Coordinates of C-alpha atoms in Angstrom, one line a residue:
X1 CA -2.0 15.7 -20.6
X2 CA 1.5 15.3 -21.1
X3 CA 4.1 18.4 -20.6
X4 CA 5.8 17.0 -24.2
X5 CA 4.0 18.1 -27.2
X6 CA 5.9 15.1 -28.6
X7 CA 4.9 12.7 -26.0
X8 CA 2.6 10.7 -28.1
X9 CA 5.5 9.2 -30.4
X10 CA 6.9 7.7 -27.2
X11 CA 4.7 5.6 -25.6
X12 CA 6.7 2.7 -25.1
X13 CA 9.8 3.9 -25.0
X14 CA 11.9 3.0 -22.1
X15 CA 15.3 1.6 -21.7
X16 CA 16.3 -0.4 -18.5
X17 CA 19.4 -1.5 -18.4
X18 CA 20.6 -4.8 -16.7
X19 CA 22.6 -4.3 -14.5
X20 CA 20.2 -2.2 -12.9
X21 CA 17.3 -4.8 -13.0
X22 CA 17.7 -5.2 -8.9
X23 CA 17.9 -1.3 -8.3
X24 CA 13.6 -1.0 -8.5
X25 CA 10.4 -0.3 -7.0
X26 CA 7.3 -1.6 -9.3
X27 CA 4.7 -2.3 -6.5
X28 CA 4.0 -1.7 -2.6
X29 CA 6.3 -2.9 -0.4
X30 CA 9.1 -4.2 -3.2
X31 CA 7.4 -7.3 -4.1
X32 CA 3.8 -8.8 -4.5
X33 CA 4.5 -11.1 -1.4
X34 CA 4.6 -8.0 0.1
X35 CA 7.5 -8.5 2.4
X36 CA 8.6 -4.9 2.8
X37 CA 12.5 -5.4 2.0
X38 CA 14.4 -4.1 -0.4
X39 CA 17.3 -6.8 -0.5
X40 CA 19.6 -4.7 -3.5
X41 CA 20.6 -2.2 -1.5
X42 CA 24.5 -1.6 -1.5
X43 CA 24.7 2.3 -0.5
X44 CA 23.2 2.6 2.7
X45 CA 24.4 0.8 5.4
X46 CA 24.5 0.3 9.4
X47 CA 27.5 2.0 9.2
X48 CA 26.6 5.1 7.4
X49 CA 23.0 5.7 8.3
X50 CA 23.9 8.4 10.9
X51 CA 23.2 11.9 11.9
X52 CA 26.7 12.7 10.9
X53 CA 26.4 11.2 7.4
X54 CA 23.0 10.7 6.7
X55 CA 19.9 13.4 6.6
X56 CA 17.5 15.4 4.4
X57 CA 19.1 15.8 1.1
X58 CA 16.1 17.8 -1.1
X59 CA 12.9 17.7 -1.6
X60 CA 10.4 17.8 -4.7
X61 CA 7.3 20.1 -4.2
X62 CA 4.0 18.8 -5.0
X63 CA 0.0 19.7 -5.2
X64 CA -1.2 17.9 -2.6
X65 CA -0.8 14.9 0.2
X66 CA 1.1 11.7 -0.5
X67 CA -0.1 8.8 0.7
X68 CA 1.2 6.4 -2.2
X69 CA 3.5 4.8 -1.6
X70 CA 6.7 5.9 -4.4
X71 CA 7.9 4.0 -6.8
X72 CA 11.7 4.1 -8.4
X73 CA 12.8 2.8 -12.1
X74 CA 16.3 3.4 -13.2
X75 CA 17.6 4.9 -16.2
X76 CA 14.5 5.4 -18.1
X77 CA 14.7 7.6 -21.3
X78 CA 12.5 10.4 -21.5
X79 CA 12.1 11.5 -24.5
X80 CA 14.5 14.7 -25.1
X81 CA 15.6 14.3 -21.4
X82 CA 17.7 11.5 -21.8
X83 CA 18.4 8.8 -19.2
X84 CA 16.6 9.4 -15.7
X85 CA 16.5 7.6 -12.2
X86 CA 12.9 8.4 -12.1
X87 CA 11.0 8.2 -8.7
X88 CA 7.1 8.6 -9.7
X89 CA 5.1 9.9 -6.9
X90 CA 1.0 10.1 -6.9
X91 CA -1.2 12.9 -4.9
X92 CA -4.6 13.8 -3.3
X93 CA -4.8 16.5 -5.7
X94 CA -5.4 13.8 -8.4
X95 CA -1.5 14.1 -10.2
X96 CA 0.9 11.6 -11.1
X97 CA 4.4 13.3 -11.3
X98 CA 7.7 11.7 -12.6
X99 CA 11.0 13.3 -10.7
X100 CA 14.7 12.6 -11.2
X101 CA 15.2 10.7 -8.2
X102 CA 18.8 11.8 -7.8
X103 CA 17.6 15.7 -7.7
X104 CA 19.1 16.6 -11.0
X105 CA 16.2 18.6 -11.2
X106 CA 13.4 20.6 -9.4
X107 CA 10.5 20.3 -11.6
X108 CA 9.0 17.2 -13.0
X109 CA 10.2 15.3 -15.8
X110 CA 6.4 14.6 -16.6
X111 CA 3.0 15.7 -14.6
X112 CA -0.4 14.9 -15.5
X113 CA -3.6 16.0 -13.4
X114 CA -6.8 14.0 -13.7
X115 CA -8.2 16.9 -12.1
X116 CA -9.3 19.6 -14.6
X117 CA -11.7 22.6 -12.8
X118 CA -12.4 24.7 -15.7
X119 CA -14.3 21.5 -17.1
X120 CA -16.3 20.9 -13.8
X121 CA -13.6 17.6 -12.7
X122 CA -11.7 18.0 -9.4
X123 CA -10.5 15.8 -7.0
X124 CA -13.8 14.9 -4.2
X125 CA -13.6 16.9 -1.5
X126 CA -13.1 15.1 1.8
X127 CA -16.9 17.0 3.2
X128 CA -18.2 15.0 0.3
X129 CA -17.4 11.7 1.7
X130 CA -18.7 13.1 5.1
X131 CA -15.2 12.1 6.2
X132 CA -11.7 14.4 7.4
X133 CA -9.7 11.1 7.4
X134 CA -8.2 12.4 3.9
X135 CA -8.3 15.9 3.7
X136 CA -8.8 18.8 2.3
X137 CA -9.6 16.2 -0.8
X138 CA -9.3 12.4 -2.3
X139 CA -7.8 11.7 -5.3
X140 CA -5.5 9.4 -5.2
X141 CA -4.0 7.0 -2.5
X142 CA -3.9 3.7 -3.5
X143 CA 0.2 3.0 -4.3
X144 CA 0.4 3.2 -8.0
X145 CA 1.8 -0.3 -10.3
X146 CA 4.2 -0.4 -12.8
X147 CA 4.4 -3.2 -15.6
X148 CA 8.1 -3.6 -16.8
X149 CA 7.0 -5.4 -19.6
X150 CA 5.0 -2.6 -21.7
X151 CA 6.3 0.2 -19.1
X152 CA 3.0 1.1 -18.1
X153 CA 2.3 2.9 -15.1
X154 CA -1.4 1.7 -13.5
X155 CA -3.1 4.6 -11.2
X156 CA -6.2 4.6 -9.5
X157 CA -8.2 7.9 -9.4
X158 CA -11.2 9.4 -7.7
X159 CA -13.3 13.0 -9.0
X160 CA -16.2 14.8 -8.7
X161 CA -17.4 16.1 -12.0
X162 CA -19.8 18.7 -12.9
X163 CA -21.2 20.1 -16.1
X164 CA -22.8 23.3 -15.2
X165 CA -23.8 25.3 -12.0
X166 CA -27.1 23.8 -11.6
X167 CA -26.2 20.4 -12.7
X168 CA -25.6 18.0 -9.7
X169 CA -22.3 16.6 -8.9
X170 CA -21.6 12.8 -10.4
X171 CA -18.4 10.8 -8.6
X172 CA -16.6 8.9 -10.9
X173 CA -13.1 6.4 -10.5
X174 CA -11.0 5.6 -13.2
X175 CA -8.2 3.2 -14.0
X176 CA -5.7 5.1 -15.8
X177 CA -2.4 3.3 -17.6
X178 CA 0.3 6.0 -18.1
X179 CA 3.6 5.9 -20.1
X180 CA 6.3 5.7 -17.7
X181 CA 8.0 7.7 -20.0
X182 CA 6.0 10.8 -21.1
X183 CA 2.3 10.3 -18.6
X184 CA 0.1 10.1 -22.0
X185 CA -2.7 7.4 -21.4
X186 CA -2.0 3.8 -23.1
X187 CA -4.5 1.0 -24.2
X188 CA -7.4 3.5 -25.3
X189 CA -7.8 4.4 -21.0
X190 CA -8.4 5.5 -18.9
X191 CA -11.5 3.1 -17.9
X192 CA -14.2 4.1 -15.6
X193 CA -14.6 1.6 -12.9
X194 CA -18.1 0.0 -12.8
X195 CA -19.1 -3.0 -11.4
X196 CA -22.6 -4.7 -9.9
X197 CA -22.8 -8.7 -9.0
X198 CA -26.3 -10.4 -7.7
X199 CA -27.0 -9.9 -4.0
X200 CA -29.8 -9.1 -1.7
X201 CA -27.9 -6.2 0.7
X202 CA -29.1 -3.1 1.9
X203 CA -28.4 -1.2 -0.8
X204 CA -29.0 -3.5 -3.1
X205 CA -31.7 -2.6 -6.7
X206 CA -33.3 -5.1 -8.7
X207 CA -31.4 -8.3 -6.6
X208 CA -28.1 -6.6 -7.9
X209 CA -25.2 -4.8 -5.5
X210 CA -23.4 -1.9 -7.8
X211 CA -20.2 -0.4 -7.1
X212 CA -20.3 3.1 -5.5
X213 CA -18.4 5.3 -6.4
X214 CA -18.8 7.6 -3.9
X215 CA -18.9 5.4 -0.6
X216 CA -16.0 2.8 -1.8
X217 CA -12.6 4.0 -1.1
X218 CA -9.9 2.6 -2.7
X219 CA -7.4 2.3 0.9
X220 CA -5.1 -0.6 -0.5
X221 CA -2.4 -0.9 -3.3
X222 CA -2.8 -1.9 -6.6
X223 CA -1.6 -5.2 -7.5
X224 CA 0.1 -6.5 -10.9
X225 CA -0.4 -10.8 -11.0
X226 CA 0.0 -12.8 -14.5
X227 CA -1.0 -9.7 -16.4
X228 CA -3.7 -8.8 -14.5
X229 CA -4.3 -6.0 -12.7
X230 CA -5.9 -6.0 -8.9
X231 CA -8.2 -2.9 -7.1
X232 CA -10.0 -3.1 -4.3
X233 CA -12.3 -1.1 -1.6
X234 CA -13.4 -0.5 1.4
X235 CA -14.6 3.1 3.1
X236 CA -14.0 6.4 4.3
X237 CA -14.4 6.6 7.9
X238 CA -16.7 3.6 8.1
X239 CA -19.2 5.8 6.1
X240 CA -21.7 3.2 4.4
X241 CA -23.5 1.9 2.4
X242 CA -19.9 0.3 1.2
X243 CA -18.8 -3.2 0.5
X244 CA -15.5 -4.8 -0.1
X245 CA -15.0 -5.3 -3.5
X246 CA -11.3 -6.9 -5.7
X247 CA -12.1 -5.8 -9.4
X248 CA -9.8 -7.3 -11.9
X249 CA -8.5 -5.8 -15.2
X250 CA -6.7 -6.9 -18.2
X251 CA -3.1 -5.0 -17.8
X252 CA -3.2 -4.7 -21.9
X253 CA -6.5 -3.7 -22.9
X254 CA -8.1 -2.6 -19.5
X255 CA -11.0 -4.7 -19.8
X256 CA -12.2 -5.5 -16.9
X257 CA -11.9 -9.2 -16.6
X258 CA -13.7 -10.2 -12.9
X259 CA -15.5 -9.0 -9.8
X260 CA -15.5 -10.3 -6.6
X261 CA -17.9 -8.7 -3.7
X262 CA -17.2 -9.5 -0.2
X263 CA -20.4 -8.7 1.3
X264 CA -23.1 -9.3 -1.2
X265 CA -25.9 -9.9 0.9
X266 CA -24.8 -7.8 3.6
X267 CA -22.7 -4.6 3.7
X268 CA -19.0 -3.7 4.5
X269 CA -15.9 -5.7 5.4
X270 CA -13.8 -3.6 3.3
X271 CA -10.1 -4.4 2.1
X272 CA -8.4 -1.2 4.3
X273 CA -4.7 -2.8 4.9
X274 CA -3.5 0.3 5.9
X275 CA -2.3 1.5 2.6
X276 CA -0.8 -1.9 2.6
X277 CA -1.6 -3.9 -1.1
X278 CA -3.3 -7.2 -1.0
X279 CA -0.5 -10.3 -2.1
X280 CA -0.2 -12.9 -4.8
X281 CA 1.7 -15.8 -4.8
X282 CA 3.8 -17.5 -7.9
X283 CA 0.7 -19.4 -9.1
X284 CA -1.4 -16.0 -9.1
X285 CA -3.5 -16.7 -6.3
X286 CA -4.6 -13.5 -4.3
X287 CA -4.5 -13.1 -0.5
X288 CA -6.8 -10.3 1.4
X289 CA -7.6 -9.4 4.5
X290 CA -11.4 -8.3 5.6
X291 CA -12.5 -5.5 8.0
X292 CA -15.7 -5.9 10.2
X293 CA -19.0 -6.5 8.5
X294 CA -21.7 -9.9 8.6
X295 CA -19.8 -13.3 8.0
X296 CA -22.3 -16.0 7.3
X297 CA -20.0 -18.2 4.6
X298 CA -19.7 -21.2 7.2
X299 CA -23.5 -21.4 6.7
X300 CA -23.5 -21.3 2.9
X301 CA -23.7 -17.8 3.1
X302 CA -21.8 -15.2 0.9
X303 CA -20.4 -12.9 3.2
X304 CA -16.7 -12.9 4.5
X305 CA -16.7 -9.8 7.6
X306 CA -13.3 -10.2 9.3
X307 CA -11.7 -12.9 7.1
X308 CA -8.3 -13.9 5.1
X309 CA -9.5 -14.9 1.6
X310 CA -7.7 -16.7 -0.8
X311 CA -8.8 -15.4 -4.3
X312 CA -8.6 -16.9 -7.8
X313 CA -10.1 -18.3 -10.9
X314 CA -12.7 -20.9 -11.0
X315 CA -14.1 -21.6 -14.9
X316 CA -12.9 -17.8 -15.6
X317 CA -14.7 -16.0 -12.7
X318 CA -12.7 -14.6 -9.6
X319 CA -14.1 -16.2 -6.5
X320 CA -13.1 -17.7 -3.4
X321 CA -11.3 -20.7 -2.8
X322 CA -10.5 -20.8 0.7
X323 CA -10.8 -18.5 3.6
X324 CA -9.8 -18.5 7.2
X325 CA -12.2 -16.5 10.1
X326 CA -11.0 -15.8 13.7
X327 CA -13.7 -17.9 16.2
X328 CA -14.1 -15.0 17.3
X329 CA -15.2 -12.9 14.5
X330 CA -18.6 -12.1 16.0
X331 CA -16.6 -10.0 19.0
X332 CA -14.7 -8.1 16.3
X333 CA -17.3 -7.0 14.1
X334 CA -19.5 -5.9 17.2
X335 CA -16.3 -3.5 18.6
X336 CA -14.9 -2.4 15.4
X337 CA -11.7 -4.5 15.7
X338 CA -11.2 -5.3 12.1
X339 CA -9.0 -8.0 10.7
X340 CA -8.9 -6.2 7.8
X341 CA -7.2 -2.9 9.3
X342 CA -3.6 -5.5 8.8
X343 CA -2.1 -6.5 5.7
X344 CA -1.2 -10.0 4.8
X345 CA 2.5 -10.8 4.2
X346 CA 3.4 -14.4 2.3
X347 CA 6.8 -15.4 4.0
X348 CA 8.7 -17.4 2.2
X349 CA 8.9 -20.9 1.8
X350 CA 9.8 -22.8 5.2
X351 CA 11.0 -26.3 6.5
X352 CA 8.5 -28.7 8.4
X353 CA 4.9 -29.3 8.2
X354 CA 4.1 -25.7 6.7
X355 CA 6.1 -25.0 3.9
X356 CA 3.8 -21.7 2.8
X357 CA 2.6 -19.4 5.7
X358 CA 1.4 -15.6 5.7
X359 CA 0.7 -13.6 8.5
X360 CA -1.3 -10.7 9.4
X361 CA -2.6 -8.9 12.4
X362 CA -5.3 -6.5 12.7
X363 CA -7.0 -4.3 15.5
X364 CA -7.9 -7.5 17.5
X365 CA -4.0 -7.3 17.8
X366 CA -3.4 -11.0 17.5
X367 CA -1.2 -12.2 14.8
X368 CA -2.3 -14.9 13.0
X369 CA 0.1 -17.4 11.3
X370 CA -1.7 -19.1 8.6
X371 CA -1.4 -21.8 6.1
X372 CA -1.7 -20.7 2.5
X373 CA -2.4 -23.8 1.1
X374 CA -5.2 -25.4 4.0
X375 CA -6.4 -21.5 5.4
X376 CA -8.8 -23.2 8.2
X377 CA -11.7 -22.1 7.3
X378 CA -14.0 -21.3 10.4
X379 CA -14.2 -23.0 13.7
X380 CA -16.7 -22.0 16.2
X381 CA -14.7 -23.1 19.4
X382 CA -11.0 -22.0 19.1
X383 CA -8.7 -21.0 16.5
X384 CA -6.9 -24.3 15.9
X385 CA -7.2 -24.2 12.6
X386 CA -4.4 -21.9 12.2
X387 CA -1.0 -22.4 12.1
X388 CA -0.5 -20.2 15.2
X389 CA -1.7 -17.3 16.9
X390 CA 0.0 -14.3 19.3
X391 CA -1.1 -11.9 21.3
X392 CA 1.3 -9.7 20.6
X393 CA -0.2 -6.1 20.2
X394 CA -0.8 -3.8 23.6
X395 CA -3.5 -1.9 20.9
X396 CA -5.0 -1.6 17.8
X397 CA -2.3 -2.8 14.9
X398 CA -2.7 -1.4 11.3
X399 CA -0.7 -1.9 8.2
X400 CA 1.8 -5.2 8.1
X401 CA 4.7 -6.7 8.9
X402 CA 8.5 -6.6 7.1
X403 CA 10.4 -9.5 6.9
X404 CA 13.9 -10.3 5.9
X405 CA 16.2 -13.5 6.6
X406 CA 14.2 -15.1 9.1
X407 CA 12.7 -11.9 11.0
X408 CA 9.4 -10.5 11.0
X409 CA 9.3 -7.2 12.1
X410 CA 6.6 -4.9 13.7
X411 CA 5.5 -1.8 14.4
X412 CA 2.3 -1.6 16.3
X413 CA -0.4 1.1 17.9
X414 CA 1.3 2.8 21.0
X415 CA 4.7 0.4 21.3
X416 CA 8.1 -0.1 20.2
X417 CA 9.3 -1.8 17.2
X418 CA 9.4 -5.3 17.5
X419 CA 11.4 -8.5 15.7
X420 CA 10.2 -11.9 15.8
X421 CA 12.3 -14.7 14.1
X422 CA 10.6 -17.7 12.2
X423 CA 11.1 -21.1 12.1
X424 CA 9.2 -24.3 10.7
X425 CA 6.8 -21.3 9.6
X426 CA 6.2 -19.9 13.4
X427 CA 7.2 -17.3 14.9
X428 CA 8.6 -17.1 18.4
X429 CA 6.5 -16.6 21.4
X430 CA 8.3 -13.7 22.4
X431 CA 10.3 -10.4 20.1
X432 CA 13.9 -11.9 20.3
X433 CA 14.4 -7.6 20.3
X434 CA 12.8 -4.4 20.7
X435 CA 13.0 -0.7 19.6
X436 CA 12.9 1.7 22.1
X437 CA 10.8 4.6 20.3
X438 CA 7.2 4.3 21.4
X439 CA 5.1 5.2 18.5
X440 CA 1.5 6.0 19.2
X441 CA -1.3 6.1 16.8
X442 CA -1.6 4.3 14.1
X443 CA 2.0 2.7 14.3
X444 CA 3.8 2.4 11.2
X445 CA 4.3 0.1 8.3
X446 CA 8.4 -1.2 8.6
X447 CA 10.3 -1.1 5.4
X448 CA 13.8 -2.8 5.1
X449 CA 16.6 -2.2 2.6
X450 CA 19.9 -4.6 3.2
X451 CA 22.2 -6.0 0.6
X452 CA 21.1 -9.4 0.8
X453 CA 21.6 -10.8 3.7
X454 CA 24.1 -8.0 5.0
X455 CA 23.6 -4.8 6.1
X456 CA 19.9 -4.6 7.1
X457 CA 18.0 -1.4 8.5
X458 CA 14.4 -1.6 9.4
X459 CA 13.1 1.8 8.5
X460 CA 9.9 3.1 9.9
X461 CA 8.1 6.6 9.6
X462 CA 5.8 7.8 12.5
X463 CA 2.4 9.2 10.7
X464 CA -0.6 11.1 11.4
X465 CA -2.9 10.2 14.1
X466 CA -6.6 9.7 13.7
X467 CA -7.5 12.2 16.0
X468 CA -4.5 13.9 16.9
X469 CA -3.4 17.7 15.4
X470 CA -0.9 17.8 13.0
X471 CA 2.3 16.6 13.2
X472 CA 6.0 16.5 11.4
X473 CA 6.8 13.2 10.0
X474 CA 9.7 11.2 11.9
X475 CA 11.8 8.6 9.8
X476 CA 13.8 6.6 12.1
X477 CA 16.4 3.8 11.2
X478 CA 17.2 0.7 13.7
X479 CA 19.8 -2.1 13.2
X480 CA 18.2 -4.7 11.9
X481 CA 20.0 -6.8 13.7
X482 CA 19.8 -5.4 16.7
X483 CA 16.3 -3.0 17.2
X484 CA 18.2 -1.8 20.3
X485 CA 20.4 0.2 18.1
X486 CA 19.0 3.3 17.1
X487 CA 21.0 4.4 13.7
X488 CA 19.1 8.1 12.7
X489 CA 15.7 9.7 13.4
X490 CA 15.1 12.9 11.4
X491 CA 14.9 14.8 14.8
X492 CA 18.4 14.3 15.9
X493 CA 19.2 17.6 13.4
X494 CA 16.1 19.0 12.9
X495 CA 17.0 22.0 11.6
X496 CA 18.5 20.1 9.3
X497 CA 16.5 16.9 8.5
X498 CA 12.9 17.8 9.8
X499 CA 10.5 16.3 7.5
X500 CA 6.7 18.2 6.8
X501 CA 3.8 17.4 8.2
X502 CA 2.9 13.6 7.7
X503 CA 0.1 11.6 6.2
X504 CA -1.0 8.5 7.7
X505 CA -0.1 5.0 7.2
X506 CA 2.8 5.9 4.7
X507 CA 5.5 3.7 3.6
X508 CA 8.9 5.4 3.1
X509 CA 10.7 3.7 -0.2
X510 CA 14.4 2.9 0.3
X511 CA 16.1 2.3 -2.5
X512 CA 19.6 3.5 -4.8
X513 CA 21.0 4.8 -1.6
X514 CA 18.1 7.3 -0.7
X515 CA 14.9 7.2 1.4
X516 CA 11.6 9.1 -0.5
X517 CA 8.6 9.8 1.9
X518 CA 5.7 11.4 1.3
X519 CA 3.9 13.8 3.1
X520 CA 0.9 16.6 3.6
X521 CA 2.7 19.1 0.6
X522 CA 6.3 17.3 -0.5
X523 CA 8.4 14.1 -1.4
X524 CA 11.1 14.6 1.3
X525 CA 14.5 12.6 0.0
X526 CA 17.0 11.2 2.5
X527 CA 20.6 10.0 1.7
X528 CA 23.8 10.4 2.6
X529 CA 25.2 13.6 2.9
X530 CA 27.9 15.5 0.7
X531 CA 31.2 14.8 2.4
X532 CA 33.0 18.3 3.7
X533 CA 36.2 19.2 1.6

């Protein structure tokens, strides 16, 4: 419920003002190519991003882990708070929260909990899922959407809801639509998710798969494409019976529009991504990446374990229309080296023979280049049905690239970040530079902000391991230009700048001169800091 008794009146109400149309985050990783950069950034630069002038500036207190990713409109009008820079941040806890993003303020311009105990709803608890991988609880950790046209913030949440002491516990996920503005629920939401399509798996009833609620995890970002609005699953921990599935949703009504199942007569090869979102491109076609599980489809079969699918609409149904599967796919799925642990990036368009390529690595740690228009498909001898293919990991790789003006850069498993330029849609055989910060477990997700093509920083934020203790976040700054070049870490003055303890997988937003990331118990805010008189 809203904290504005007036809320209601106000729905729609938001005012963004031109000039500022650049200055926004609406999705994971800045756009729904999901190329990590943030070219509007005119405040920070390789010049200023220093432990002298640059560090923790405040920090907003919240009910639980972050793993969202945030997400930043300016000057919205909340209704008798005037015009806000408003970055909206999600939690495990099962809240939504909308802070002034310059600090104006300590408390929230708007919170609303989907959590509510004295009615028997809470957030699941992690022993439920028979998983500590998000912990104490699981609520919410998909990145949130926004929709600029009807300023409608999309959020996907998870509870466990119980009617009485000896009634037994139900587990329920919901899409909710929020008003930017005020949090109150639009288009008659929120809408339980529900889903079953014909297959012959496992856990299959009646010749019919249904969606679990319990066992699918929602791991990846939501995505916003031609007014339609994208979830998808995979596990906790593994834990099965699970499937993949991408469930579509009218952004304007919520009805849920189509439902597609990547393992329908099998189980798994979940959409993880590493809190990565899955992509679109300017037609509306949807790119995912699979994680281990049976792959059969070269045989006329129906499951896609360890593949890149290429999603869309055929006579109003959401189905596949092309794929592309490593040779040696078999290998993965039998070691646990998922494809689907990397997210897919769509660079954009190139010169030569392969004008539209993506790529995407996962713990097999071999990028693949691939053409989006001709994906391959499935060979059984070799992988020459991609566009290329590096073995460029020394480990496991998680999450996805960044790219801006010609660079792709990573951050994988137990190495340093790395940059790889592109041409004729390849990338080179070698990193043209490297970081010099090892990060170990699970690597990081890079972020760039730059003004253009001036001014770049690759940002990336050291996270939680998957067995190691707990541990501070780290945000660390490079020279996009030059990964040589250190700028900041948050370590150089920790009194000063040390961040709390960090999630995993989470991708800092940089944006208006500042740098939110979330962690175990707060939004930690970076900027530049107040000059000495």
């Amino acid at each position: 419920m809203s904290n504005f008794s007036f809320a209601r009146f106000a729905l729609g109400l938001f005012t963004l003002l031109p000039s500022f149309t650049g200055a926004q985050v609406v999705t994971s990783q800045y756009d729904n190519a999901r190329t990590g950069a943030n070219l509007n950034e005119t405040i920070l630069t390789p010049a200023n991003v220093n432990v002298k002038q640059f560090g923790k500036v405040f920090s907003f207190q919240v009910d639980g882990p972050i793993y969202a990713q945030p997400l930043y409109l300016p000057r919205v009008e909340v209704p008798g708070k005037g015009l806000h820079n408003i970055i909206y941040v999600a939690t495990e806890h099962d809240s939504a929260y909308a802070f002034d993003a310059d600090g104006q303020t300590s408390e929230p311009l708007w919170k609303v909990s989907f959590a509510h105990p004295e009615a028997g709803v809470v957030a699941v608890p992690a022993r439920d899922v028979d998983c500590p991988f998000i912990s104490p609880e699981v609520g919410i950790t998909s990145t949130p959407v926004i929709d600029l046209k009807t300023g409608t913030l999309y959020v996907l949440a998870r509870t466990r809801e119980s009617t009485g002491i000896l009634s037994s516990n139900t587990y329920v996920q919901r899409l909710h639509a929020l008003a930017i503005t005020t949090g109150v629920e639009k288009f008659g939401g929120p809408m339980v998710i529900d889903a079953s399509v014909p297959g012959h798996g496992p856990d299959s009833s009646g010749g019919q798969v249904r969606f679990n609620p319990l066992r699918d995890n929602p791991r990846a970002s939501l995505l916003l494409a031609n007014d339609r609005v994208y979830l998808t699953w995979a596990s906790s921990c593994d834990v099965g019976p699970y499937h993949g599935w991408v469930i579509a949703y009218d952004a304007h009504t919520l009805a849920q529009v189509g439902v597609f199942n990547t393992s329908p007569d099998a189980l798994e090869s979940g959409i993880w991504a590493g809190d990565t979102g899955p992509a679109a491109d300017k037609d509306g076609n949807i790119f995912v990446a699979t994680g281990n599980g049976t792959f059969d489809a070269a045989n006329n079969g129906r499951d896609y374990g360890d593949s890149v699918l290429k999603l869309g609409w055929t006579s109003g149904k959401l189905d596949v229309l092309d794929y592309f599967t490593p040779y040696n796919q078999d290998s993965l799925n039998r070691n646990d080296k998922d494809l689907g642990s990397g997210g897919v990036v769509l660079l954009p368009d190139q010169s030569g023979a392969h004008a539209h390529v993506m790529v995407v690595i996962g713990k097999g740690a071999v990028i693949h280049v691939i053409d989006r228009d001709t994906l391959g498909k499935f060979h059984v001898e070799d992988d020459s049905n991609a566009v290329q293919e590096l073995a460029a990991a020394p480990d496991e790789a998680f999450g996805a690239a960044a790219y801006w003006n010609g660079h792709v850069y990573y951050q994988f498993s137990n190495d340093v970040l790395k940059d790889y330029t592109v041409s004729n849609g390849r990338l080179s055989h070698e990193p043209v530079a490297r970081g010099s910060t090892r990060f170990v477990d699970p690597g990081s997700t890079p972020t760039v902000s730059a003004n253009g093509k001036k001014n770049a920083i690759v940002w990336v934020l050291s996270s939680r391991g998957w067995r190691s203790a707990d541990r501070a976040a780290v945000l660390y700054a490079y020279d996009a230009t030059n990964l040589a070049h250190e700028l900041y870490n948050s370590e150089q003055n920790s009194a000063r700048d040390h961040a709390a303890l960090a999630t995993r997988f989470s991708i800092p937003t940089v944006i208006n001169g500042r740098v939110y990331l979330g962690t175990r118990s707060e939004l930690d805010v970076y900027g530049l800091l107040p000059k000495e008189k």
